[in-house]
XYZ file of C-alpha atoms in Angstrom:
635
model
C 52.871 -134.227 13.006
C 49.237 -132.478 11.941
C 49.368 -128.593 12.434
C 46.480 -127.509 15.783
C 43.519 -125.678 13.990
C 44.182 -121.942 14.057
C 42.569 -119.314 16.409
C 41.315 -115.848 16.453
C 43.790 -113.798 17.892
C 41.792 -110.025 17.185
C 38.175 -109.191 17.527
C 35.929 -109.506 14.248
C 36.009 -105.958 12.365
C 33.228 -103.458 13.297
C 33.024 -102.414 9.738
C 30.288 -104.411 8.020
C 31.855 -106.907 5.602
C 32.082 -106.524 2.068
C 29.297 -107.909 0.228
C 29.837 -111.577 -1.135
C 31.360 -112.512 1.848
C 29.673 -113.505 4.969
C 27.999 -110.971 7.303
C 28.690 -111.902 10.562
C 27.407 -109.754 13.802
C 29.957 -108.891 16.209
C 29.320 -110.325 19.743
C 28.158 -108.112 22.396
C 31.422 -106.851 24.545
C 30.346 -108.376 28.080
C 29.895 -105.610 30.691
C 32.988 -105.179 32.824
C 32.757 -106.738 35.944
C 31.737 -104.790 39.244
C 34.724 -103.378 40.942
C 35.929 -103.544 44.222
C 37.845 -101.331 46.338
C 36.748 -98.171 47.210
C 34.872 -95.665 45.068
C 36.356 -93.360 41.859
C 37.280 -89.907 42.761
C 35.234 -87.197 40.405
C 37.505 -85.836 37.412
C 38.102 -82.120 38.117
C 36.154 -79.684 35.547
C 38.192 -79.141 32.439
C 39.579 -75.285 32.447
C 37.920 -73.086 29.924
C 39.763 -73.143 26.413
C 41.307 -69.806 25.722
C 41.590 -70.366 22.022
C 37.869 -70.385 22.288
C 37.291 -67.185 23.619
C 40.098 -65.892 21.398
C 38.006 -66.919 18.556
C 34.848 -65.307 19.720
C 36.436 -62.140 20.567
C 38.135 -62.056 16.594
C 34.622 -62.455 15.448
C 33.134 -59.821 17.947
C 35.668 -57.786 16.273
C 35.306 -58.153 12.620
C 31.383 -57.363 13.079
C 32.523 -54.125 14.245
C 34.538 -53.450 11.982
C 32.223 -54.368 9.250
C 29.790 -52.215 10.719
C 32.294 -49.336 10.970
C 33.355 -49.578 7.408
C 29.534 -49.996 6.197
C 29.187 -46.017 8.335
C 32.051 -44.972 6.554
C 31.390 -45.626 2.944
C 27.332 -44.092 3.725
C 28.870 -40.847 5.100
C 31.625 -40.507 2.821
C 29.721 -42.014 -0.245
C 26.375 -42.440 -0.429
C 25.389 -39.144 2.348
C 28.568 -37.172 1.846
C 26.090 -34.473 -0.226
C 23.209 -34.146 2.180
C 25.800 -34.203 5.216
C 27.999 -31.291 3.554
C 25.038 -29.117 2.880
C 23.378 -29.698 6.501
C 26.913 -28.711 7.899
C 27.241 -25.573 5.645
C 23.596 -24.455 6.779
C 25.057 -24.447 10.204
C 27.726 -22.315 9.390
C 26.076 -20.142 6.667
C 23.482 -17.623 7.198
C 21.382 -15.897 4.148
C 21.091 -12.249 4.815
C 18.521 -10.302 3.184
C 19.518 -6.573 1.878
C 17.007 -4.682 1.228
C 16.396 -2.238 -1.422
C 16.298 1.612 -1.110
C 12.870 2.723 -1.829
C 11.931 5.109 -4.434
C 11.458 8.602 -4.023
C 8.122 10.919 -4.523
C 8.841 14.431 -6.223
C 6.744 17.174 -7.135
C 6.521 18.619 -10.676
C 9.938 20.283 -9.855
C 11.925 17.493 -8.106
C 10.845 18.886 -4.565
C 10.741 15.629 -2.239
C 7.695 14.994 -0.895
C 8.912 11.142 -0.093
C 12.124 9.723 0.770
C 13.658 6.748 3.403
C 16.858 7.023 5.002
C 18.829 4.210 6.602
C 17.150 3.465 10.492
C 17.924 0.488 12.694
C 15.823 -1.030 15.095
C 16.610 -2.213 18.589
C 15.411 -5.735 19.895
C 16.598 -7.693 23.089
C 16.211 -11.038 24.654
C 14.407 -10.478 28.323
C 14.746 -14.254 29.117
C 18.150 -14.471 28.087
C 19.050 -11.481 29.564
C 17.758 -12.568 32.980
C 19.442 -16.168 32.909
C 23.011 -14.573 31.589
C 22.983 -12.121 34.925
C 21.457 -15.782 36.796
C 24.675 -17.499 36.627
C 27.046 -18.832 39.584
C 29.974 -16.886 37.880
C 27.909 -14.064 38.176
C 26.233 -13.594 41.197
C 29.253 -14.862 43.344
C 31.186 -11.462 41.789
C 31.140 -8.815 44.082
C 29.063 -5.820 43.117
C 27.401 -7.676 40.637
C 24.040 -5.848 39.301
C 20.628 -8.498 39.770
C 18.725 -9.345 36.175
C 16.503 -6.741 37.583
C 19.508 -4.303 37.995
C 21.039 -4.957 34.627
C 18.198 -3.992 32.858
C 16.787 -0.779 34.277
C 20.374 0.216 33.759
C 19.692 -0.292 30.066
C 16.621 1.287 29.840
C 18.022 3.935 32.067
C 20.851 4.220 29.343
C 18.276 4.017 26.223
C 16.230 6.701 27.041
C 18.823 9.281 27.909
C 20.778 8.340 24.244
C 17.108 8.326 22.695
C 16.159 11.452 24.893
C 12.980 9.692 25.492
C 11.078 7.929 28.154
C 12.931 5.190 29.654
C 10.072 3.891 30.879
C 8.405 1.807 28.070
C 12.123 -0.044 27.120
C 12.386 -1.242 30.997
C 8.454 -2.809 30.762
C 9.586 -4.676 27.764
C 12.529 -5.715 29.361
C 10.765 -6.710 32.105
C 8.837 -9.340 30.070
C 9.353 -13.050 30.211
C 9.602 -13.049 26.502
C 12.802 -13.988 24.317
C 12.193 -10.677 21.532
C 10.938 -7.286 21.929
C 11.348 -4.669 20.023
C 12.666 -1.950 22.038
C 12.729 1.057 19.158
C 11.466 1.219 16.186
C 13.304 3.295 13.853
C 16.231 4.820 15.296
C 19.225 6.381 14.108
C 22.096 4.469 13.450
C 24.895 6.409 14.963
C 22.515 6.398 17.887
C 21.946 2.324 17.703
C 25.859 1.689 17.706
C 26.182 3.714 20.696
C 23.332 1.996 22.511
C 25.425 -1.253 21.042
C 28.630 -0.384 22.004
C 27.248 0.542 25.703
C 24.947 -2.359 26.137
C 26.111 -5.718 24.133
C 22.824 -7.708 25.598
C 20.952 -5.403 22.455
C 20.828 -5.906 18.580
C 19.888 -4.333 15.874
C 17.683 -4.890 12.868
C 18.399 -2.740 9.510
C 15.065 -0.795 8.945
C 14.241 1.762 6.513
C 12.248 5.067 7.926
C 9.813 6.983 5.848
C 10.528 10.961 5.573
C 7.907 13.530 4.442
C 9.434 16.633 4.639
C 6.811 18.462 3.471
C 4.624 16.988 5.998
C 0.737 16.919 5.284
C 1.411 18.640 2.010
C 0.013 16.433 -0.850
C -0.526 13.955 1.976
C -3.761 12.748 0.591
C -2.108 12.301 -2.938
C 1.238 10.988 -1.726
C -0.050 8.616 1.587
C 1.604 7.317 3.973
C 4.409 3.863 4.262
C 5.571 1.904 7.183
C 7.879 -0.792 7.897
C 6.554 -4.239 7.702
C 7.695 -7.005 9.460
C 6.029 -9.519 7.631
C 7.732 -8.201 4.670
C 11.152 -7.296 6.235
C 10.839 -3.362 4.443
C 8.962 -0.967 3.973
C 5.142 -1.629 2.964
C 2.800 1.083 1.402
C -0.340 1.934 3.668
C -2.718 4.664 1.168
C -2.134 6.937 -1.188
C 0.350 6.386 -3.800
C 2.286 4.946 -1.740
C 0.173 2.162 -2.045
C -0.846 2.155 -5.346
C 2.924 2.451 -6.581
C 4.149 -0.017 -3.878
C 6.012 -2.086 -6.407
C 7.972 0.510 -8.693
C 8.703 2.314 -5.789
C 9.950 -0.956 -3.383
C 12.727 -1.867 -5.821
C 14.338 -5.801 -5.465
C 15.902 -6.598 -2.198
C 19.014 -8.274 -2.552
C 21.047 -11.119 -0.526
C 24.215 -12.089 1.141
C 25.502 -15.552 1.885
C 28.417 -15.289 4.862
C 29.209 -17.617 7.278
C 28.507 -16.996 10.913
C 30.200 -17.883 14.236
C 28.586 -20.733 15.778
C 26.239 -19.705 18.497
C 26.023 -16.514 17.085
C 24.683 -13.816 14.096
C 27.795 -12.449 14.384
C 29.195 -12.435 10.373
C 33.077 -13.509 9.945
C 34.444 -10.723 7.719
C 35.489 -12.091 4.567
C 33.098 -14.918 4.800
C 30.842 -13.952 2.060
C 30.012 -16.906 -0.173
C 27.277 -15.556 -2.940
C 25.702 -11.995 -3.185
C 23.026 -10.420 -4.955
C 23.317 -6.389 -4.776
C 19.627 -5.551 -3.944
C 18.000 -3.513 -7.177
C 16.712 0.323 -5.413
C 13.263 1.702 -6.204
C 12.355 4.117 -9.195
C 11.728 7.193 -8.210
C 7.812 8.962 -9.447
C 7.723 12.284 -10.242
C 4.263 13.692 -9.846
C 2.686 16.516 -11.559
C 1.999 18.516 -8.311
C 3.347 22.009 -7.257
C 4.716 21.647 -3.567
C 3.991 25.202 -3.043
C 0.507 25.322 -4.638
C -0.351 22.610 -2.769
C 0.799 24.193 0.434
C -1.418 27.560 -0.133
C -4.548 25.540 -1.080
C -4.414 23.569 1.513
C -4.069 26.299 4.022
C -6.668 28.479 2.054
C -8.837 25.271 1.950
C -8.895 24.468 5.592
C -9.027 28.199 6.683
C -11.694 29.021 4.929
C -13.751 25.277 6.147
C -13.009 26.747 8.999
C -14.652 30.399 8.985
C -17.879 28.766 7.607
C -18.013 25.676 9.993
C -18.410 22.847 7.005
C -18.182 19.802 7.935
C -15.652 19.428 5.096
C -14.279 20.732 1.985
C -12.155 19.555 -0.742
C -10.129 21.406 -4.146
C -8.465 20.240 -7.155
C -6.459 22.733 -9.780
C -6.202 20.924 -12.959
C -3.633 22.017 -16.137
C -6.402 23.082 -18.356
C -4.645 21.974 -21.221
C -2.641 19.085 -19.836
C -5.474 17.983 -17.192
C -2.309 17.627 -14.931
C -3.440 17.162 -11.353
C -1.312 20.569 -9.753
C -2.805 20.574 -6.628
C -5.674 18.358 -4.533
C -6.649 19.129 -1.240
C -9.184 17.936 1.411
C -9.893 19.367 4.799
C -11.988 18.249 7.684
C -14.087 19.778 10.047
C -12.592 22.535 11.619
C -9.748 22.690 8.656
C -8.166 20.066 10.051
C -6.879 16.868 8.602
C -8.820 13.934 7.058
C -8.464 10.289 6.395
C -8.584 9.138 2.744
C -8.471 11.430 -0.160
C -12.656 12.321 -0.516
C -11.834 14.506 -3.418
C -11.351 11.156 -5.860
C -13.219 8.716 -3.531
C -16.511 10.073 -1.782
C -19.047 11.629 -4.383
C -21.333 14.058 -3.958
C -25.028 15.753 -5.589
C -23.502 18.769 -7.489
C -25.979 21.139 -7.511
C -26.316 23.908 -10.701
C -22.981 22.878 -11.314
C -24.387 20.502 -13.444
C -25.858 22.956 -15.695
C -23.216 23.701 -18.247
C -24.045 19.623 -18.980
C -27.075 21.258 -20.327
C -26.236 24.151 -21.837
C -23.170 22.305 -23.493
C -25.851 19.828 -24.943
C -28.258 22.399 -26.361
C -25.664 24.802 -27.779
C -23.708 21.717 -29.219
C -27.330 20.586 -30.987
C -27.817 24.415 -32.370
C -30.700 25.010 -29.843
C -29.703 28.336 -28.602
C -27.431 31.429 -28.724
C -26.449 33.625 -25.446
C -28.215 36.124 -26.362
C -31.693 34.268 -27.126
C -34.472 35.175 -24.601
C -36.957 33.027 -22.514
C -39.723 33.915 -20.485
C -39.453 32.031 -17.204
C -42.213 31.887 -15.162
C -41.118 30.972 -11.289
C -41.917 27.268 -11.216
C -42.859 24.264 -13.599
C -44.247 20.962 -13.201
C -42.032 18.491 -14.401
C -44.301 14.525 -14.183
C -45.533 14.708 -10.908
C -42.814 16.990 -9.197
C -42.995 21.192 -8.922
C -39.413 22.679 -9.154
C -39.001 26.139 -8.361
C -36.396 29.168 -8.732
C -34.126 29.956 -5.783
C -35.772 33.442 -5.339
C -39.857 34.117 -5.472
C -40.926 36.303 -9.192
C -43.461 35.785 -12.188
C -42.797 35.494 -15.575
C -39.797 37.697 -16.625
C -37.674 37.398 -19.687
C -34.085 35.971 -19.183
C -31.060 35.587 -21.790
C -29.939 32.609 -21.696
C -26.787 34.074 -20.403
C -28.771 35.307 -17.457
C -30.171 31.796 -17.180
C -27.062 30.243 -16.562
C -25.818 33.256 -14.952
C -27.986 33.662 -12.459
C -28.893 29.779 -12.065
C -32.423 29.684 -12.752
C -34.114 26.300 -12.361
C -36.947 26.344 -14.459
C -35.123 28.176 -17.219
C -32.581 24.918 -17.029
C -35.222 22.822 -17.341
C -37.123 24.324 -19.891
C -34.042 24.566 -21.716
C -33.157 21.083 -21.348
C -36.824 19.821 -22.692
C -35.874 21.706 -25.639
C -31.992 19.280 -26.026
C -33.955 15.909 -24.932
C -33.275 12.910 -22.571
C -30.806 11.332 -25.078
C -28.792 13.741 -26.377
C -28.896 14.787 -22.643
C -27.165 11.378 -21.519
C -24.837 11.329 -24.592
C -23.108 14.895 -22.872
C -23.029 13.368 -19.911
C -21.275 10.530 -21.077
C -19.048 12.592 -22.954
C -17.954 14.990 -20.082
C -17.062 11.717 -17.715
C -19.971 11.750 -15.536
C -20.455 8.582 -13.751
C -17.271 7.226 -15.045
C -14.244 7.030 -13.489
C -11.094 9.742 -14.869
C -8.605 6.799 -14.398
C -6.012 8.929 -12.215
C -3.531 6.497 -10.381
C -4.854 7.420 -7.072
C -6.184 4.204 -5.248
C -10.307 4.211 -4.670
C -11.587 6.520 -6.590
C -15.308 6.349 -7.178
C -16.812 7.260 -10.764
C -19.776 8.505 -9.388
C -23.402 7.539 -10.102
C -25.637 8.218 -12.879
C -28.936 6.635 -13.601
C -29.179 4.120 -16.562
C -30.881 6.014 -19.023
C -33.379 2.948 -19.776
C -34.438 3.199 -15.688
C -35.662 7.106 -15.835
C -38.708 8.056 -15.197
C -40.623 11.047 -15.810
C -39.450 13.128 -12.769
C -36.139 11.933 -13.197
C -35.389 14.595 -15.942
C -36.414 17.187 -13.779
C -33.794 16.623 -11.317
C -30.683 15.857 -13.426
C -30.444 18.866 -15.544
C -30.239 21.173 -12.257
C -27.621 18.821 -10.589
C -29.492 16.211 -8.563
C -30.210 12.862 -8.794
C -26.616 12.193 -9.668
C -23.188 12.234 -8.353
C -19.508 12.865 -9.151
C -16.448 13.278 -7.212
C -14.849 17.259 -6.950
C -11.780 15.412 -9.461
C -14.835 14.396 -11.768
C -16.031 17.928 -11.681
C -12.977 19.318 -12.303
C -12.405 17.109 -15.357
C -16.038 17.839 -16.990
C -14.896 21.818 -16.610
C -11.576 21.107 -18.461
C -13.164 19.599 -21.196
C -14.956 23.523 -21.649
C -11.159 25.109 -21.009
C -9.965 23.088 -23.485
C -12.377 23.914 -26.797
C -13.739 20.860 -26.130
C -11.643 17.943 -25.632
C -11.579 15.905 -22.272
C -8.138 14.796 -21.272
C -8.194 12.479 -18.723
C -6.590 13.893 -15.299
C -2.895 12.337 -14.344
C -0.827 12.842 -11.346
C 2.542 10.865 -12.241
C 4.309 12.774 -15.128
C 7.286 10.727 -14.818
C 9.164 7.921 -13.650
C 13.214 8.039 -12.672
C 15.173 4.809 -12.758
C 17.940 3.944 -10.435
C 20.436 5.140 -13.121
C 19.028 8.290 -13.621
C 16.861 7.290 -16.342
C 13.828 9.469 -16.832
C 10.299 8.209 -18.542
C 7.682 10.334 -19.148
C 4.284 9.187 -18.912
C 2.487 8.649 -22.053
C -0.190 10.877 -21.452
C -3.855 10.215 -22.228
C -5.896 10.622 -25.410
C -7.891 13.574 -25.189
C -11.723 12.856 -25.690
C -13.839 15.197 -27.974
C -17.015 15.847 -25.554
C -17.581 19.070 -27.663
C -16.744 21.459 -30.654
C -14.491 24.392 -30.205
C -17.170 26.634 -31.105
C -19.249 25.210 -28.329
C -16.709 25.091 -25.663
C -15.934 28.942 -26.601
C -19.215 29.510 -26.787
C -19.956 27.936 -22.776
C -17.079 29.982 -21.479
C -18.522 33.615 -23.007
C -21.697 32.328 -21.040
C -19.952 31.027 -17.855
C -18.858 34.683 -17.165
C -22.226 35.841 -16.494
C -21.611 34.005 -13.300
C -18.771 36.227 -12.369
C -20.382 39.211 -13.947
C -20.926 42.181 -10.888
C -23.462 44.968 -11.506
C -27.037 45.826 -9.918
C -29.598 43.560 -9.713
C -30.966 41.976 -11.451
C -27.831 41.952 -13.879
C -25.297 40.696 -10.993
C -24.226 36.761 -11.512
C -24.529 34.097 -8.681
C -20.785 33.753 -8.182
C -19.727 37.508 -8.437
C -17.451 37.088 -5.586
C -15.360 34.794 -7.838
C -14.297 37.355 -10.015
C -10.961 38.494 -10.099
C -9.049 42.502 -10.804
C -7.616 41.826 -13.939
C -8.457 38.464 -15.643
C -11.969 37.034 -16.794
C -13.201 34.046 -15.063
C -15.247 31.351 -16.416
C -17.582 29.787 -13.407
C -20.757 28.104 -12.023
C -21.915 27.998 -8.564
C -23.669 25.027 -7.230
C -26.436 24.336 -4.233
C -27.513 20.892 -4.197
C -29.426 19.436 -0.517
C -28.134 16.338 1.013
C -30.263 13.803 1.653
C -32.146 13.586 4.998
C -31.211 9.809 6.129
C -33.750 9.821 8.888
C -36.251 9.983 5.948
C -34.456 9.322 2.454
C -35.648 12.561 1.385
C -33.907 15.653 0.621
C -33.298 18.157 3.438
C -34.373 21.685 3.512
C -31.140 23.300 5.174
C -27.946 20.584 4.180
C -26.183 21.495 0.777
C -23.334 20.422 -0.723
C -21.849 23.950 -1.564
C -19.881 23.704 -5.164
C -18.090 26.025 -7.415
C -16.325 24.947 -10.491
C -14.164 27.892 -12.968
C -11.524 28.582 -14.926
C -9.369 31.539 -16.176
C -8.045 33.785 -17.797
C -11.773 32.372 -19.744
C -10.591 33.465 -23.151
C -7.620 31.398 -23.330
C -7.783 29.182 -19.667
C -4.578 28.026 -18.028
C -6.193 26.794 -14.551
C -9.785 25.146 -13.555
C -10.204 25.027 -10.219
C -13.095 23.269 -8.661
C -14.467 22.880 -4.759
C -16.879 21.848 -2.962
C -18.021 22.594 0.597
C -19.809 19.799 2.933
C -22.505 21.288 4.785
C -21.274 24.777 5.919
C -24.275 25.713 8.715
C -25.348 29.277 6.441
C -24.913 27.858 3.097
C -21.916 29.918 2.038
C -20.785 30.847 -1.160
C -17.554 29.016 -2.333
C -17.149 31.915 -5.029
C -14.865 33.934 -2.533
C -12.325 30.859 -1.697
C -11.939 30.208 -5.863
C -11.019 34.229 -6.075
C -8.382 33.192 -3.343
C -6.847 30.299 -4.934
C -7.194 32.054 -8.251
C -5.346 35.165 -7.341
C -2.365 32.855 -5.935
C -2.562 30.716 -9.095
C -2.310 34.120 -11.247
C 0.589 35.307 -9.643
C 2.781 32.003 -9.209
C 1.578 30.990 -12.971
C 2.923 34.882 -13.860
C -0.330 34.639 -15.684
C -0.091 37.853 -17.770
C -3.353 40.633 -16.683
C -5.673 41.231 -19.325
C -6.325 44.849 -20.663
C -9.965 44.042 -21.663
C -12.714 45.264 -20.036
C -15.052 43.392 -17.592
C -17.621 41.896 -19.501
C -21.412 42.497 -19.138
C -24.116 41.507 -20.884
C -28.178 41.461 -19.974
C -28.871 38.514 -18.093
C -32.745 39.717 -17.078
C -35.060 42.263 -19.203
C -37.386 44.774 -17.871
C -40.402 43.235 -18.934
């Protein structure tokens, strides 16, 4: 029986065939037919999968801790340095210790300078005011007001200070977050204050002693504490000039500090630097010379109602500066130190330039005589004698001693314009000496190539020019001293903080002179000094002293008018410049006087100073006679 053809019993695969065999296309599944009935009901929403949020929240979680691990490794890796030294600074405070300053000394170790330890109160108004605000505080019964709190502690200030309590309650007062309440105060009286009132601090400060008060003030100056510089600053003087041998090396401290506060934690200290103290100067004045010619000097500015006056005593070997003094009007105190800084005409002071030129050249002995008529006509200008005569024959030691103008002047014709200068030069004139005091002015000379013909008639007698009373002083010591200049000092030595002393090198002497001459110009300066009758009596007679001979010029020169620029007819500048014993000279002394109203002598205030300098010096008395020689023939 034949087999029925066979039938599909599965759909055709859905998979395409393989090639080589035939590619049929599947038949389209026919759409199911309609239902009937009534509708579906909706499926309810699916729940939400917890694994999911599971996994969301694991990754939410490694980020984190990714990010965590990426802080960790910067701050203990890569910032771990800058993070560590950031946190130390917070904790660690860098405390400055200052250094002691130097000392000033006389010649003899006297202190003239010194500092001692000070502190210096400060407070916080603002915080003050909001820490006596607070709830705590002002519900407490009895509680002072902000207001209350600090009069108390300005009421408490001044009675430990003994001083006005007013000023420290104004600055309290303020609405500002420092003031400085007191300076410079003592530091057992600061930890009281402290101890009493916690809401101050203090500041380590250095104060500046001068026992000696004004004496050598002018040399020494004058220092203050700077806040800029956190110590003590030099203001004038040589306290100025010195500033940075005598301010030392301030030290350091590194200590940690509790937080909030400058409080240090003992035992903290991480690095420190012992500050390096001052070196002390040692200067070549006498305290107690200085003292009497100060007082002499302002007395006697005083009694003859200058406007001013200044003195220097110079070693006339050394040229040691042993005393310089100024005085004011009325002998009292003056700014500045005009003796080295302010210059002045010098009057017949100036002569022994001349003199010291033409005996040096071989021009002249003492005892040579001139006729010297009363006036002479030097270019286009008439110079005249201090005192109305003819013609009358004059040594030359009466000349110089009794400060004749046209004798000068005919004298200096005879030495010349250049060899003139060249002693000039030679004694320091319009140069400065090259002491360590600050400002000093070298004085004014005119360049020889700008003279003119008149110009030489003012010059040899002293105007024209200008030097400082130091300057004048100097040129004299060059006579004192057969000859040779040396440089005036003030600082002999120096004294480490070990003990250490170092001399100062002193200066090379300068040869302005021979011996012969300079022996020569102090036989002739006594015929200043000499006494006797008229006409045989010296301009500076008053000088002279019982007992030693002294070398000396006086000197008149007029200030200038400056309504006019011309000279005036009753100003002077009012010199005298000297030395003694004049054989063999130990001191020079020179002055000068600014303005006194009747023209005084300064003759009688160098026999003052003089007889003081003989008897601290124990300068032994000389058993010669006074000398006198002719100064003016009969004619």
């Amino acid at each position: 029986m034949a087999r029925p053809p066979a039938t599909l019993t599965r759909p055709p695969s859905r998979f395409p065939a393989p090639r080589g065999r035939d590619e049929r296309t599947p038949p389209r599944r026919p759409a199911p037919p309609p239902r009937s009935g009534p509708p579906r009901r909706p499926r309810p929403p699916r729940p939400p999968d917890p694994r999911r949020r599971l996994r969301i929240g694991r990754l939410l979680l490694v980020v984190l801790l990714v990010i965590a691990a990426g802080k960790l490794v910067e701050v203990q890796a890569i910032s771990a340095g800058d993070l560590a030294a950031d946190a130390a600074k917070q904790r660690m405070t860098r405390l400055v210790v200052p250094a002691e300053r130097g000392a000033i000394l006389d010649r003899d170790g006297t202190p003239l300078a010194f500092s001692v330890e000070a502190k210096a109160l400060v407070g916080n108004p603002r915080r003050i005011t909001a820490d006596w605000s607070t709830p705590e505080i002002r519900n407490t019964p009895g509680a002072p007001t902000p207001e209350q709190r600090k009069a108390a502690i300005a009421q408490g200030m001044g009675a430990i200070l003994r001083t006005d309590p007013a000023p420290f309650y104004a600055a309290l007062m303020s609405d500002r977050s420092y003031v400085v309440l007191a300076p410079l105060v003592d530091p057992t009286a600061a930890r009281t204050i402290r101890e009493q009132f916690p809401e101050i601090a203090q500041e380590d400060r250095e104060s500046r002693q001068y026992p000696a008060g004004d004496v050598g003030g002018s040399v020494v100056g004058s220092a203050s504490w700077s806040m800029d510089k956190g110590r003590i600053n030099g203001n004038v003087g040589l306290e100025s000039a010195e500033d940075t041998v005598l301010a030392g090396q301030d030290g350091f401290r590194v200590v940690d500090t509790a937080e909030g506060s400058d409080a240090v934690i003992p035992g903290s200290t991480r690095a420190e630097q012992p500050a390096q103290a001052g070196t002390d100067i040692v200067l070549t004045l006498d305290a107690d010379l200085q003292y009497t010619v100060q007082q002499k000097l302002s007395a006697y500015v005083a009694r003859t109602g200058a406007k001013g006056g200044s003195a220097v005593v110079l070693d006339a070997r050394t040229g040691q500066l042993l005393s310089l003094a100024n005085a004011g009007a009325g002998g009292g105190p003056v700014s500045g130190d005009p003796a080295v800084t302010t210059p002045f005409e010098p009057g017949s002071v100036n002569k022994a330039v001349t003199f010291s030129a033409a005996l040096e050249a071989g021009l002249i002995r003492p005892e040579d005589v001139l006729t010297v008529p009363g006036s002479i006509k030097v270019a286009d200008r008439t110079i005249n004698d201090a005192w109305s005569h003819g013609p009358v024959p004059m040594t030359m030691n009466g000349i110089l001693g009794k400060s004749s103008n046209v004798g000068t002047l005919m004298t200096a014709q005879r030495v010349g314009p250049d060899r003139f200068a060249d002693m000039l030069a030679k004694l320091g004139i319009g140069s400065k000496t090259g002491v360590e005091l600050p400002g000093e002015s070298g004085g004014s000379v005119p360049a020889r190539d700008k003279w003119s013909g008149s110009t030489f008639g003012n010059l040899p007698i002293g105007q024209g020019l200008s030097m400082t009373t130091l300057q004048m002083a100097s040129m004299y010591q060059a006579i004192a001293n057969d000859g040779v200049r040396v440089p005036p000092r003030v600082i002999s030595a120096t004294v480490a903080p070990d003990g250490v002393r170092t001399p100062t090198p002193a200066p090379e002497g300068i040869r302005a002179m021979s011996p012969q001459t300079a022996q020569t110009m102090r036989q002739m300066l006594q015929s200043v000094t000499q006494a006797g009758k008229s006409p045989n009596e010296g301009t500076g007679a008053k000088a002279a002293m019982d007992g030693y001979p002294v070398a000396g010029k006086t000197g008149t020169a007029q200030q200038v008018d400056p309504s006019c620029g011309c000279y005036a007819k009753s100003t002077y500048w009012i010199t005298f410049a000297g030395m003694f014993p004049a054989d063999h000279p130990r001191y020079v002394v020179a002055l000068m006087l600014d303005a006194p109203p009747g023209g005084d002598s300064a003759a009688p205030l160098f026999h003052d100073i003089g007889s003081y300098l003989a008897a601290h010096g124990d300068v032994p008395v000389s058993t010669a006679p006074p000398r006198q020689v002719p100064l003016q023939l009969t004619p």
